[in-house]
Coordinates of C-alpha atoms in Angstrom, one line a residue:
M1 CA 2.7 2.3 18.7
T2 CA 5.3 1.0 21.1
N3 CA 8.8 -0.4 21.1
I4 CA 10.0 1.9 18.3
E5 CA 13.4 3.4 18.4
H6 CA 13.0 7.2 18.1
G7 CA 15.0 10.3 18.8
G8 CA 13.9 12.4 21.8
G9 CA 13.2 10.7 25.1
I10 CA 14.7 13.3 27.3
D11 CA 12.7 12.0 30.3
A12 CA 14.3 8.5 29.9
A13 CA 17.8 10.1 29.6
I14 CA 17.1 12.1 32.8
A15 CA 16.2 8.9 34.6
I16 CA 19.7 7.5 33.8
Y17 CA 21.9 10.5 33.7
G18 CA 20.1 13.1 35.9
G19 CA 19.5 16.8 35.4
E20 CA 16.3 18.7 34.5
R21 CA 14.9 19.1 31.0
A22 CA 16.3 22.6 30.8
D23 CA 19.8 21.2 31.3
W24 CA 19.7 19.0 28.2
L25 CA 20.8 19.6 24.7
D26 CA 18.7 17.3 22.5
L27 CA 20.6 16.4 19.3
S28 CA 18.8 13.1 18.8
T29 CA 15.7 14.1 16.8
G30 CA 16.7 15.6 13.5
I31 CA 14.2 18.5 14.1
N32 CA 15.1 22.0 13.0
P33 CA 16.3 23.7 16.3
V34 CA 15.3 27.1 14.9
G35 CA 11.6 26.8 14.4
Y36 CA 9.3 28.8 12.3
P37 CA 8.3 32.0 14.2
V38 CA 4.6 31.4 15.1
P39 CA 2.6 34.6 15.6
P40 CA -0.3 35.0 18.1
L41 CA -3.4 33.2 16.9
A42 CA -7.0 34.5 17.0
A43 CA -8.9 33.3 20.1
A44 CA -11.4 31.5 17.8
V45 CA -8.7 29.2 16.6
W46 CA -8.5 27.7 20.1
S47 CA -12.1 27.8 21.1
D48 CA -13.9 26.7 17.9
L49 CA -14.1 23.4 16.2
P50 CA -11.9 23.4 13.0
D51 CA -14.0 24.3 10.0
N52 CA -13.8 23.3 6.3
A53 CA -12.5 26.8 5.3
A54 CA -9.5 26.5 7.6
Q55 CA -8.8 23.0 6.3
N56 CA -9.1 24.1 2.7
R57 CA -6.7 27.0 3.3
L58 CA -4.1 24.5 4.7
L59 CA -4.5 22.0 1.9
A60 CA -4.3 24.8 -0.8
A61 CA -1.1 26.1 0.8
A62 CA 0.3 22.5 1.0
R63 CA -0.6 21.8 -2.7
A64 CA 1.1 25.0 -3.8
F65 CA 4.1 24.5 -1.6
W66 CA 4.9 21.0 -2.9
N67 CA 3.5 21.6 -6.4
V68 CA 1.2 18.6 -6.0
P69 CA 0.1 17.2 -9.4
N70 CA -3.6 17.7 -10.3
H71 CA -4.3 14.0 -10.5
L72 CA -3.3 13.5 -6.8
E73 CA -5.0 14.6 -3.6
I74 CA -3.5 15.7 -0.3
I75 CA -4.7 14.8 3.1
A76 CA -3.7 16.4 6.5
A77 CA -3.4 14.4 9.7
T78 CA -2.0 14.7 13.2
G79 CA 1.6 14.0 12.1
T80 CA 2.9 11.4 9.8
S81 CA 2.8 8.8 12.6
A82 CA -1.0 8.8 12.3
L83 CA -0.8 8.1 8.6
I84 CA 1.9 5.5 9.0
A85 CA -0.4 3.6 11.4
A86 CA -3.3 3.8 8.9
I87 CA -1.5 2.9 5.7
P88 CA -1.3 -0.9 6.3
R89 CA -5.1 -1.0 6.4
L90 CA -5.4 0.4 2.9
A91 CA -5.1 -3.1 1.4
T92 CA -5.4 -6.8 2.4
A93 CA -2.3 -7.9 4.4
G94 CA 0.4 -9.5 2.3
I95 CA 4.1 -9.0 1.9
V96 CA 5.6 -5.6 2.3
E97 CA 9.2 -4.8 1.5
I98 CA 10.8 -1.9 3.4
F99 CA 14.1 -0.6 2.1
S100 CA 16.5 -0.9 5.0
P101 CA 18.2 0.0 7.2
T102 CA 15.7 2.8 8.1
Y103 CA 13.8 3.9 11.1
G104 CA 11.4 1.3 12.5
E105 CA 8.0 2.9 12.6
H106 CA 6.8 1.5 9.2
A107 CA 7.8 -2.0 10.0
V108 CA 6.0 -2.0 13.3
A109 CA 2.8 -0.6 11.8
F110 CA 2.7 -3.3 9.1
R111 CA 3.5 -6.1 11.5
Q112 CA 0.8 -5.0 13.9
A113 CA -1.7 -5.1 10.9
G114 CA -0.7 -8.7 10.1
W115 CA 1.6 -8.1 7.2
E116 CA 4.8 -10.2 6.5
V117 CA 7.6 -7.6 6.6
A118 CA 10.8 -8.0 4.7
E119 CA 13.5 -5.5 5.4
V120 CA 15.5 -5.4 2.2
G121 CA 18.5 -3.8 0.5
A122 CA 17.1 -4.5 -3.0
W123 CA 13.6 -5.0 -4.3
S124 CA 12.6 -8.7 -5.0
G125 CA 9.4 -8.0 -7.0
R126 CA 7.4 -10.4 -4.8
A127 CA 5.8 -7.8 -2.5
S128 CA 2.4 -6.2 -2.9
T129 CA 3.6 -3.0 -1.1
A130 CA 7.0 -1.3 -0.9
V131 CA 8.1 1.3 1.6
L132 CA 11.1 3.6 1.3
V133 CA 12.3 6.7 3.1
N134 CA 13.6 9.5 0.8
P135 CA 16.0 10.9 1.8
N136 CA 16.5 8.0 4.2
N137 CA 16.7 8.2 7.9
P138 CA 19.4 7.8 9.2
D139 CA 21.9 7.6 6.3
G140 CA 20.4 10.3 4.0
R141 CA 20.3 7.9 1.0
V142 CA 18.3 9.4 -1.9
H143 CA 16.0 7.3 -4.2
L144 CA 15.3 8.4 -7.8
L145 CA 11.8 7.9 -9.2
A146 CA 13.1 5.5 -11.8
S147 CA 14.6 3.3 -9.1
L148 CA 11.3 2.7 -7.3
P149 CA 9.7 -0.8 -7.6
N150 CA 6.7 -1.7 -9.6
C151 CA 4.1 -3.1 -7.2
P152 CA 0.5 -2.2 -6.4
L153 CA 1.4 0.3 -3.6
V154 CA 4.6 2.2 -3.2
V155 CA 4.9 4.3 0.0
V156 CA 7.6 7.1 -0.2
D157 CA 8.2 8.8 3.2
E158 CA 9.7 12.2 2.5
S159 CA 9.7 13.5 6.0
F160 CA 13.2 15.0 5.6
A161 CA 12.9 16.1 2.0
D162 CA 11.9 19.7 2.6
A163 CA 15.5 20.6 3.5
M164 CA 16.5 18.9 0.2
P165 CA 13.6 19.7 -2.1
R166 CA 15.3 18.4 -5.3
T167 CA 15.3 14.9 -3.8
S168 CA 11.5 14.5 -3.9
V169 CA 9.9 12.0 -6.3
L170 CA 6.8 14.1 -6.5
Y171 CA 6.4 15.1 -10.1
A172 CA 3.6 15.4 -12.7
A173 CA 4.6 11.9 -13.8
T174 CA 4.1 10.4 -10.2
P175 CA 2.1 7.2 -10.7
D176 CA -1.3 6.7 -9.1
N177 CA 0.1 3.7 -7.0
H178 CA 2.5 6.0 -5.1
L179 CA 1.6 7.4 -1.7
I180 CA 4.0 10.2 -0.6
L181 CA 4.3 11.2 3.1
K182 CA 5.3 14.8 4.1
S183 CA 6.2 15.9 7.6
F184 CA 5.6 19.4 8.8
G185 CA 7.4 19.3 12.2
K186 CA 10.9 18.5 11.1
F187 CA 11.8 21.2 8.6
W188 CA 9.7 23.9 10.3
G189 CA 10.9 22.9 13.8
L190 CA 7.3 22.5 15.1
A191 CA 7.1 18.8 15.9
G192 CA 4.9 19.4 18.9
L193 CA 2.2 20.8 16.6
R194 CA 1.7 17.3 15.2
L195 CA 0.9 17.8 11.5
G196 CA 1.7 15.6 8.5
F197 CA 0.4 15.0 5.0
A198 CA -0.3 12.1 2.6
I199 CA -0.3 12.8 -1.2
C200 CA -2.0 10.0 -3.2
A201 CA -4.6 9.1 -5.8
P202 CA -8.3 9.8 -5.0
D203 CA -9.2 6.2 -4.2
L204 CA -6.5 5.9 -1.6
A205 CA -7.3 9.4 -0.3
K206 CA -10.9 8.4 0.3
K207 CA -9.9 5.4 2.3
L208 CA -7.5 7.4 4.4
R209 CA -10.0 10.1 5.2
A210 CA -12.5 7.5 6.4
M211 CA -9.9 6.1 8.8
L212 CA -8.8 9.4 10.1
G213 CA -12.3 10.6 10.8
P214 CA -13.6 14.2 11.3
W215 CA -11.3 17.0 12.7
A216 CA -8.2 15.0 12.0
V217 CA -6.1 18.2 12.5
S218 CA -6.5 20.8 15.3
G219 CA -7.5 24.4 14.6
P220 CA -4.1 25.8 15.7
A221 CA -2.3 23.3 13.4
L222 CA -4.5 24.3 10.5
A223 CA -3.8 28.0 11.0
I224 CA -0.1 27.7 11.7
G225 CA 0.4 25.2 8.9
A226 CA -1.3 27.3 6.3
L227 CA 0.7 30.3 7.3
A228 CA 4.1 28.6 7.3
L229 CA 3.5 26.7 4.0
S230 CA 2.7 30.0 2.4
D231 CA 5.9 31.6 3.5
R232 CA 8.2 31.0 0.6
L233 CA 10.9 33.6 1.7
W234 CA 11.3 31.8 5.0
R235 CA 11.7 28.4 3.2
V236 CA 14.4 29.7 0.9
S237 CA 16.3 31.4 3.7
E238 CA 16.0 28.4 6.0
I239 CA 17.3 25.9 3.4
G240 CA 20.5 28.0 3.1
R241 CA 20.9 28.3 6.8
L242 CA 20.4 24.6 7.4
Q243 CA 23.0 23.7 4.7
R244 CA 25.6 26.0 6.3
S245 CA 24.8 24.5 9.8
C246 CA 25.2 21.0 8.4
Q247 CA 28.6 21.9 6.9
R248 CA 29.6 23.3 10.3
L249 CA 28.4 20.2 12.1
N250 CA 30.2 17.9 9.7
A251 CA 33.5 19.8 10.1
L252 CA 33.2 19.7 13.9
L253 CA 32.5 15.9 13.9
A254 CA 35.3 15.2 11.4
N255 CA 37.8 17.2 13.5
A256 CA 36.7 15.1 16.5
G257 CA 37.7 12.0 14.6
F258 CA 34.4 10.6 13.5
E259 CA 33.8 8.9 10.1
I260 CA 30.9 10.7 8.5
T261 CA 28.8 8.1 6.6
G262 CA 25.7 10.1 5.6
G263 CA 23.0 12.5 6.6
T264 CA 20.7 15.3 5.5
P265 CA 20.9 19.1 6.3
L266 CA 19.0 18.2 9.5
F267 CA 21.3 15.5 10.9
T268 CA 24.6 13.7 10.4
L269 CA 25.3 10.0 10.7
V270 CA 28.7 9.0 11.9
K271 CA 30.5 5.7 12.5
S272 CA 32.8 4.8 15.3
A273 CA 33.8 1.7 17.1
K274 CA 33.3 3.7 20.3
A275 CA 29.9 5.0 19.4
A276 CA 28.1 3.5 22.4
H277 CA 30.8 4.9 24.8
I278 CA 30.6 8.4 23.1
H279 CA 26.8 8.3 23.4
R280 CA 27.2 7.7 27.1
T281 CA 29.9 10.2 27.6
L282 CA 27.9 13.0 25.9
A283 CA 24.8 12.0 27.9
Q284 CA 26.8 12.5 31.1
D285 CA 27.3 16.0 29.9
H286 CA 23.5 16.1 29.2
I287 CA 23.8 16.0 25.4
L288 CA 21.5 13.5 23.9
T289 CA 22.4 11.8 20.6
R290 CA 20.7 9.0 18.7
K291 CA 22.1 5.5 19.0
F292 CA 21.0 2.4 17.1
A293 CA 20.6 -1.1 18.7
A294 CA 21.0 -2.9 15.3
Q295 CA 24.0 -0.8 14.3
P296 CA 25.9 -0.1 17.5
E297 CA 28.8 1.6 15.6
W298 CA 26.4 4.3 14.4
L299 CA 25.6 7.6 16.0
R300 CA 23.3 10.3 14.6
L301 CA 23.5 13.9 15.7
G302 CA 21.1 16.7 14.9
L303 CA 21.9 20.4 14.6
P304 CA 22.6 22.6 17.7
G305 CA 20.6 25.8 17.6
I306 CA 22.1 28.8 19.4
E307 CA 25.8 29.6 19.5
T308 CA 26.2 28.4 23.1
D309 CA 24.8 25.0 22.1
W310 CA 27.5 24.7 19.3
L311 CA 30.2 25.6 21.8
R312 CA 28.9 23.2 24.4
L313 CA 29.0 20.3 21.8
E314 CA 32.5 21.3 20.7
I315 CA 33.8 21.3 24.2
A316 CA 32.2 17.9 25.0
L317 CA 33.6 16.3 21.9
A318 CA 37.1 17.6 22.7
K319 CA 37.2 15.5 25.9
P320 CA 39.3 12.3 25.8
A321 CA 37.2 9.4 24.6

């Protein structure tokens, strides 16, 4: 898919502001900067085609990690983007309502599949499909299960929920018309691995599997995903560390005069009349933030990683605007 605003894009920033990739501090993505420690993998993981046993280990670990209800199935794919592209083809094109403002990938996927897309702030009841991001990107808004609309298909994108597990709408009572997306790369800091999941009823799962085809996930992703999803101690420790880092980032941004308007433990959304100018000023220091064409007063910043990155951001923000 093209023409979608995303975080990242260091190459594009280099073309404008110069430098090498190693010079840049990328705070635009909302990806955990302290990724899961990946151990060496067996040579066969790289040389052999992925087998059913490896896939089953991954899916079993994912089911246990998210406590997936027995009446729902779980599917792995090469990132949530692959699933987002496939979802509009699960049903005949009609009207889809997308709770907005949110990131643009869902809207682009449905438009490309011939759907009428309505980006809404309240459900009208006229759509055959509804999409919401929980917690929302970029403002961190949380949706409760009871607040979800009643329509034939409800897509709940929980790509950022693992840092806030109590926000999930995945319960034993989750209806069969709900399809829940889970990202692996963001919380575990392994976005380059390209791994994502869909949790849904068996009839939807069967259609998605047919669209994705065989070997939808690479052998290394199957192995690393199964290992990381089984590591409960790392998860608990990391949630605490991310919360502390988020508090530190918010304090730093508030001290710099920003109005904090939302976020999650992986990113903070701020508002400023000078947001575009600040984005450019930070980029001149080779610090990339996330700007928004439709909301030019918004700026989103992810977490710095090592201590020198925190100091670098603090010094850059202290410069006169």
